[in-house]
mmCIF file of C-alpha atoms in Angstrom:
data_model
loop_
_atom_site.group_PDB
_atom_site.id
_atom_site.type_symbol
_atom_site.label_atom_id
_atom_site.label_comp_id
_atom_site.label_asym_id
_atom_site.label_seq_id
_atom_site.Cartn_x
_atom_site.Cartn_y
_atom_site.Cartn_z
ATOM 1 C CA MET A 1 106.983 95.322 76.839
ATOM 2 C CA LEU A 2 109.478 96.908 74.488
ATOM 3 C CA LEU A 3 106.760 99.323 73.304
ATOM 4 C CA LEU A 4 106.277 100.370 76.898
ATOM 5 C CA PHE A 5 110.017 100.924 77.398
ATOM 6 C CA GLN A 6 110.322 102.895 74.176
ATOM 7 C CA GLN A 7 107.335 105.057 75.104
ATOM 8 C CA ALA A 8 108.824 105.696 78.567
ATOM 9 C CA LEU A 9 112.247 106.409 77.148
ATOM 10 C CA ASP A 10 110.819 109.103 74.855
ATOM 11 C CA ARG A 11 109.472 110.938 77.898
ATOM 12 C CA SER A 12 112.231 110.316 80.454
ATOM 13 C CA ASP A 13 115.447 111.965 81.465
ATOM 14 C CA ARG A 14 116.589 108.565 82.699
ATOM 15 C CA LEU A 15 114.950 105.228 82.238
ATOM 16 C CA LEU A 16 116.054 102.218 84.254
ATOM 17 C CA ALA A 17 115.022 98.846 82.958
ATOM 18 C CA VAL A 18 115.387 96.197 85.675
ATOM 19 C CA ALA A 19 115.682 92.585 84.481
ATOM 20 C CA ARG A 20 117.757 89.512 84.752
ATOM 21 C CA THR A 21 118.479 89.546 81.039
ATOM 22 C CA PRO A 22 119.742 92.525 78.975
ATOM 23 C CA SER A 23 117.263 95.238 78.027
ATOM 24 C CA PRO A 24 117.718 96.812 74.551
ATOM 25 C CA ILE A 25 116.149 100.018 75.730
ATOM 26 C CA GLY A 26 117.081 102.282 78.623
ATOM 27 C CA GLU A 27 119.766 101.808 81.272
ATOM 28 C CA TRP A 28 119.816 98.087 82.041
ATOM 29 C CA ILE A 29 120.006 97.173 85.754
ATOM 30 C CA GLN A 30 120.794 93.481 86.017
ATOM 31 C CA ALA A 31 118.942 92.218 89.065
ATOM 32 C CA ASP A 32 116.855 89.313 90.209
ATOM 33 C CA LEU A 33 114.078 90.936 92.291
ATOM 34 C CA SER A 34 113.133 87.618 93.853
ATOM 35 C CA GLU A 35 116.275 88.065 95.947
ATOM 36 C CA LEU A 36 116.838 90.862 98.444
ATOM 37 C CA THR A 37 120.203 91.586 96.858
ATOM 38 C CA GLY A 38 118.383 92.428 93.582
ATOM 39 C CA VAL A 39 116.290 95.060 95.313
ATOM 40 C CA GLU A 40 119.396 96.514 96.919
ATOM 41 C CA THR A 41 121.025 96.670 93.484
ATOM 42 C CA VAL A 42 118.173 98.773 92.109
ATOM 43 C CA ALA A 43 118.173 101.131 95.078
ATOM 44 C CA LYS A 44 121.909 101.627 94.753
ATOM 45 C CA ALA A 45 121.575 102.379 91.027
ATOM 46 C CA ILE A 46 119.042 105.179 91.698
ATOM 47 C CA GLY A 47 121.045 106.546 94.570
ATOM 48 C CA GLY A 48 120.136 110.141 95.369
ATOM 49 C CA ASP A 49 118.193 110.745 92.150
ATOM 50 C CA ARG A 50 114.474 111.338 92.159
ATOM 51 C CA LEU A 51 112.102 108.643 90.963
ATOM 52 C CA ASP A 52 108.978 109.938 89.188
ATOM 53 C CA ALA A 53 107.400 106.591 88.417
ATOM 54 C CA LEU A 54 107.874 103.018 89.597
ATOM 55 C CA LEU A 55 106.299 100.549 87.150
ATOM 56 C CA TYR A 56 106.330 96.944 88.381
ATOM 57 C CA MET A 57 105.535 95.000 85.261
ATOM 58 C CA GLY A 58 107.221 91.794 86.384
ATOM 59 C CA GLY A 59 105.332 88.586 86.921
ATOM 60 C CA THR A 60 105.651 84.863 86.701
ATOM 61 C CA TRP A 61 103.434 81.767 87.044
ATOM 62 C CA GLU A 62 103.496 78.073 87.562
ATOM 63 C CA THR A 63 104.614 75.572 84.914
ATOM 64 C CA HIS A 64 101.767 75.007 82.397
ATOM 65 C CA ALA A 65 99.743 77.868 83.911
ATOM 66 C CA PHE A 66 96.759 79.023 81.822
ATOM 67 C CA THR A 67 96.830 75.863 79.714
ATOM 68 C CA SER A 68 94.846 72.668 79.826
ATOM 69 C CA GLN A 69 98.018 70.894 81.063
ATOM 70 C CA TYR A 70 98.014 72.769 84.379
ATOM 71 C CA ARG A 71 97.604 70.565 87.503
ATOM 72 C CA PHE A 72 98.028 72.029 90.958
ATOM 73 C CA GLU A 73 99.345 68.757 92.371
ATOM 74 C CA ASP A 74 102.098 68.726 89.766
ATOM 75 C CA CYS A 75 103.471 72.079 90.877
ATOM 76 C CA THR A 76 106.842 71.874 92.606
ATOM 77 C CA ASP A 77 107.583 73.663 95.867
ATOM 78 C CA ALA A 78 110.253 75.652 93.989
ATOM 79 C CA ASP A 79 107.618 76.733 91.471
ATOM 80 C CA ILE A 80 105.301 77.967 94.204
ATOM 81 C CA ASP A 81 108.092 79.774 96.074
ATOM 82 C CA ARG A 82 109.250 81.519 92.883
ATOM 83 C CA VAL A 83 105.775 82.814 91.986
ATOM 84 C CA ILE A 84 105.138 84.217 95.465
ATOM 85 C CA ALA A 85 108.612 85.752 95.633
ATOM 86 C CA VAL A 86 108.411 87.559 92.299
ATOM 87 C CA ASN A 87 104.768 88.548 92.256
ATOM 88 C CA LEU A 88 104.274 89.504 95.909
ATOM 89 C CA VAL A 89 107.367 89.782 98.101
ATOM 90 C CA ALA A 90 109.495 91.650 95.542
ATOM 91 C CA PRO A 91 107.044 94.518 94.990
ATOM 92 C CA ILE A 92 106.792 95.097 98.786
ATOM 93 C CA ARG A 93 110.531 95.200 99.200
ATOM 94 C CA LEU A 94 111.058 97.340 96.137
ATOM 95 C CA VAL A 95 108.585 100.036 97.178
ATOM 96 C CA LYS A 96 110.098 100.176 100.654
ATOM 97 C CA ALA A 97 113.587 100.611 99.252
ATOM 98 C CA LEU A 98 112.596 103.252 96.699
ATOM 99 C CA LEU A 99 110.301 105.464 98.756
ATOM 100 C CA PRO A 100 113.031 108.029 99.469
ATOM 101 C CA ALA A 101 113.576 108.483 95.699
ATOM 102 C CA LEU A 102 109.826 108.701 95.054
ATOM 103 C CA ARG A 103 109.472 111.344 97.685
ATOM 104 C CA ARG A 104 111.901 113.560 95.782
ATOM 105 C CA SER A 105 109.513 113.665 92.794
ATOM 106 C CA HIS A 106 106.970 116.480 92.229
ATOM 107 C CA ASN A 107 104.374 113.903 91.059
ATOM 108 C CA PRO A 108 105.325 110.388 92.132
ATOM 109 C CA LYS A 109 103.446 107.347 90.815
ATOM 110 C CA ILE A 110 103.558 103.636 91.584
ATOM 111 C CA VAL A 111 101.873 101.287 89.110
ATOM 112 C CA PHE A 112 101.611 97.539 89.584
ATOM 113 C CA MET A 113 100.620 95.014 86.970
ATOM 114 C CA GLY A 114 98.115 92.671 88.543
ATOM 115 C CA ALA A 115 95.796 90.261 86.727
ATOM 116 C CA LEU A 116 92.166 89.298 86.430
ATOM 117 C CA SER A 117 93.151 86.095 88.247
ATOM 118 C CA GLY A 118 93.485 88.242 91.386
ATOM 119 C CA ARG A 119 89.845 89.363 91.242
ATOM 120 C CA ASP A 120 86.899 87.843 93.096
ATOM 121 C CA ASN A 121 85.022 85.054 91.361
ATOM 122 C CA PHE A 122 87.507 84.716 88.503
ATOM 123 C CA SER A 123 87.699 81.159 87.295
ATOM 124 C CA GLY A 124 91.473 80.807 87.218
ATOM 125 C CA ARG A 125 92.890 77.517 88.581
ATOM 126 C CA GLU A 126 96.496 78.595 89.077
ATOM 127 C CA VAL A 127 96.811 78.500 92.872
ATOM 128 C CA ALA A 128 100.148 80.301 93.486
ATOM 129 C CA ASN A 129 99.566 82.874 90.758
ATOM 130 C CA SER A 130 96.044 83.688 91.961
ATOM 131 C CA ALA A 131 97.236 83.902 95.575
ATOM 132 C CA SER A 132 100.065 86.263 94.598
ATOM 133 C CA LYS A 133 97.774 88.528 92.559
ATOM 134 C CA PHE A 134 95.103 88.655 95.272
ATOM 135 C CA GLY A 135 97.918 89.530 97.706
ATOM 136 C CA LEU A 136 99.282 92.184 95.412
ATOM 137 C CA ARG A 137 95.899 93.964 95.408
ATOM 138 C CA GLY A 138 96.055 94.007 99.180
ATOM 139 C CA VAL A 139 99.542 95.522 99.094
ATOM 140 C CA VAL A 140 98.359 98.255 96.699
ATOM 141 C CA HIS A 141 95.310 99.139 98.793
ATOM 142 C CA SER A 142 97.349 99.318 102.000
ATOM 143 C CA LEU A 143 100.139 101.318 100.419
ATOM 144 C CA ARG A 144 97.582 103.822 99.142
ATOM 145 C CA GLU A 145 96.353 104.462 102.665
ATOM 146 C CA GLU A 146 99.869 104.597 104.045
ATOM 147 C CA LEU A 147 101.071 107.075 101.405
ATOM 148 C CA ARG A 148 97.851 109.047 100.987
ATOM 149 C CA SER A 149 99.026 112.028 103.076
ATOM 150 C CA GLU A 150 102.088 112.328 100.829
ATOM 151 C CA GLN A 151 99.970 112.158 97.683
ATOM 152 C CA ILE A 152 102.012 109.350 96.194
ATOM 153 C CA GLY A 153 99.700 107.663 93.644
ATOM 154 C CA VAL A 154 99.418 103.858 93.896
ATOM 155 C CA THR A 155 97.503 101.982 91.184
ATOM 156 C CA ILE A 156 97.032 98.346 90.161
ATOM 157 C CA ILE A 157 96.016 97.331 86.619
ATOM 158 C CA ASN A 158 94.348 93.934 86.259
ATOM 159 C CA PRO A 159 94.416 92.780 82.597
ATOM 160 C CA GLY A 160 93.359 89.554 81.078
ATOM 161 C CA ASN A 161 95.405 88.204 78.166
ATOM 162 C CA VAL A 162 97.575 90.988 76.726
ATOM 163 C CA GLY A 163 98.289 90.840 72.994
ATOM 164 C CA THR A 164 102.044 90.444 72.983
ATOM 165 C CA PRO A 165 103.396 88.449 70.008
ATOM 166 C CA GLU A 166 103.938 85.437 72.257
ATOM 167 C CA VAL A 167 100.431 85.511 73.689
ATOM 168 C CA LEU A 168 98.828 86.008 70.250
ATOM 169 C CA ALA A 169 100.787 83.014 68.879
ATOM 170 C CA ASP A 170 99.661 80.823 71.823
ATOM 171 C CA LEU A 171 96.041 81.862 71.370
ATOM 172 C CA ALA A 172 96.183 81.134 67.672
ATOM 173 C CA ALA A 173 97.639 77.644 68.419
ATOM 174 C CA ASN A 174 95.025 77.001 71.125
ATOM 175 C CA ASN A 175 97.826 76.724 73.665
ATOM 176 C CA LEU A 176 96.434 79.408 75.988
ATOM 177 C CA LEU A 177 93.101 79.682 77.835
ATOM 178 C CA GLY A 178 91.154 82.865 78.593
ATOM 179 C CA GLY A 179 89.820 83.887 75.205
ATOM 180 C CA GLU A 180 90.810 86.951 73.179
ATOM 181 C CA ALA A 181 93.560 89.416 74.180
ATOM 182 C CA ILE A 182 93.472 93.135 74.620
ATOM 183 C CA PRO A 183 95.746 95.113 72.268
ATOM 184 C CA LEU A 184 99.064 95.945 73.927
ATOM 185 C CA THR A 185 98.677 99.553 72.693
ATOM 186 C CA ASP A 186 95.473 99.844 74.780
ATOM 187 C CA LEU A 187 97.304 98.812 77.902
ATOM 188 C CA LEU A 188 100.057 101.355 77.160
ATOM 189 C CA LYS A 189 97.466 104.113 76.811
ATOM 190 C CA ILE A 190 96.031 103.244 80.243
ATOM 191 C CA ILE A 191 99.510 103.453 81.824
ATOM 192 C CA ASP A 192 100.208 106.695 80.024
ATOM 193 C CA CYS A 193 96.913 108.148 81.330
ATOM 194 C CA ILE A 194 97.785 107.217 84.945
ATOM 195 C CA LEU A 195 101.232 108.759 84.720
ATOM 196 C CA SER A 196 99.883 111.967 83.142
ATOM 197 C CA LEU A 197 97.408 112.758 85.944
ATOM 198 C CA SER A 198 98.147 115.222 88.726
ATOM 199 C CA ARG A 199 98.913 114.016 92.215
ATOM 200 C CA SER A 200 95.465 115.357 93.293
ATOM 201 C CA THR A 201 93.733 112.348 91.610
ATOM 202 C CA CYS A 202 93.614 108.797 92.957
ATOM 203 C CA ILE A 203 93.298 105.947 90.488
ATOM 204 C CA LYS A 204 92.883 102.839 92.703
ATOM 205 C CA GLU A 205 92.337 99.870 90.454
ATOM 206 C CA ILE A 206 91.561 99.213 86.766
ATOM 207 C CA ASP A 207 90.214 95.894 85.430
ATOM 208 C CA VAL A 208 90.922 95.347 81.756
ATOM 209 C CA PRO A 209 89.399 92.177 80.245
ATOM 210 C CA ALA A 210 89.113 91.690 76.507
ATOM 211 C CA MET A 211 85.569 92.417 75.308
ATOM 212 C CA LEU A 212 85.160 88.843 74.138
ATOM 213 C CA GLY A 213 87.520 87.300 76.736
ATOM 214 C CA GLU A 214 87.080 85.730 80.138
ATOM 215 C CA GLY A 215 86.196 88.172 82.916
ATOM 216 C CA ALA A 216 84.347 90.734 80.815
#
């Protein structure tokens, strides 16, 4: 995601990168969004500033997810709780906390990173991850209706495998299921397009499988 951060930095007056570990780009806000205190830390950092775009790129999954070693019965309760907390509960809390800052923008956007595993009839086996991504789509659709009168754009992008160096290495070693990956630069162009549109346009949901990957 460093390419995304660099691209955003080039176009921003202020870029906040929220993560548990240090970010080499932007203003690092150390926070664990699976905890309510992490959300409060982000809201305090923004303070009275305006927020033009909230990009929730975070996500996690069960141990051995998307590999042949995955077994639902082997998932720990802690694993399941963590996936739901990060992928579903945290985005809800974060949007609620940051709505005042978004309302101060002349063209506010909210973009969530979903997954093809949250789509109907996708063959993913990862129970907690699929549940969280299905739920995130429901959050986005409901938020869109709730915020429609204020023309705050809410979009979810559902990619398959994304060609980060780690994913490409795992695919090359046959350690990852799902087929080919989409180029990371293509995903960045989609995000850039969403952010560049006026608030008169509603982009609801975008599915992005690889042409030769699962879900196409």
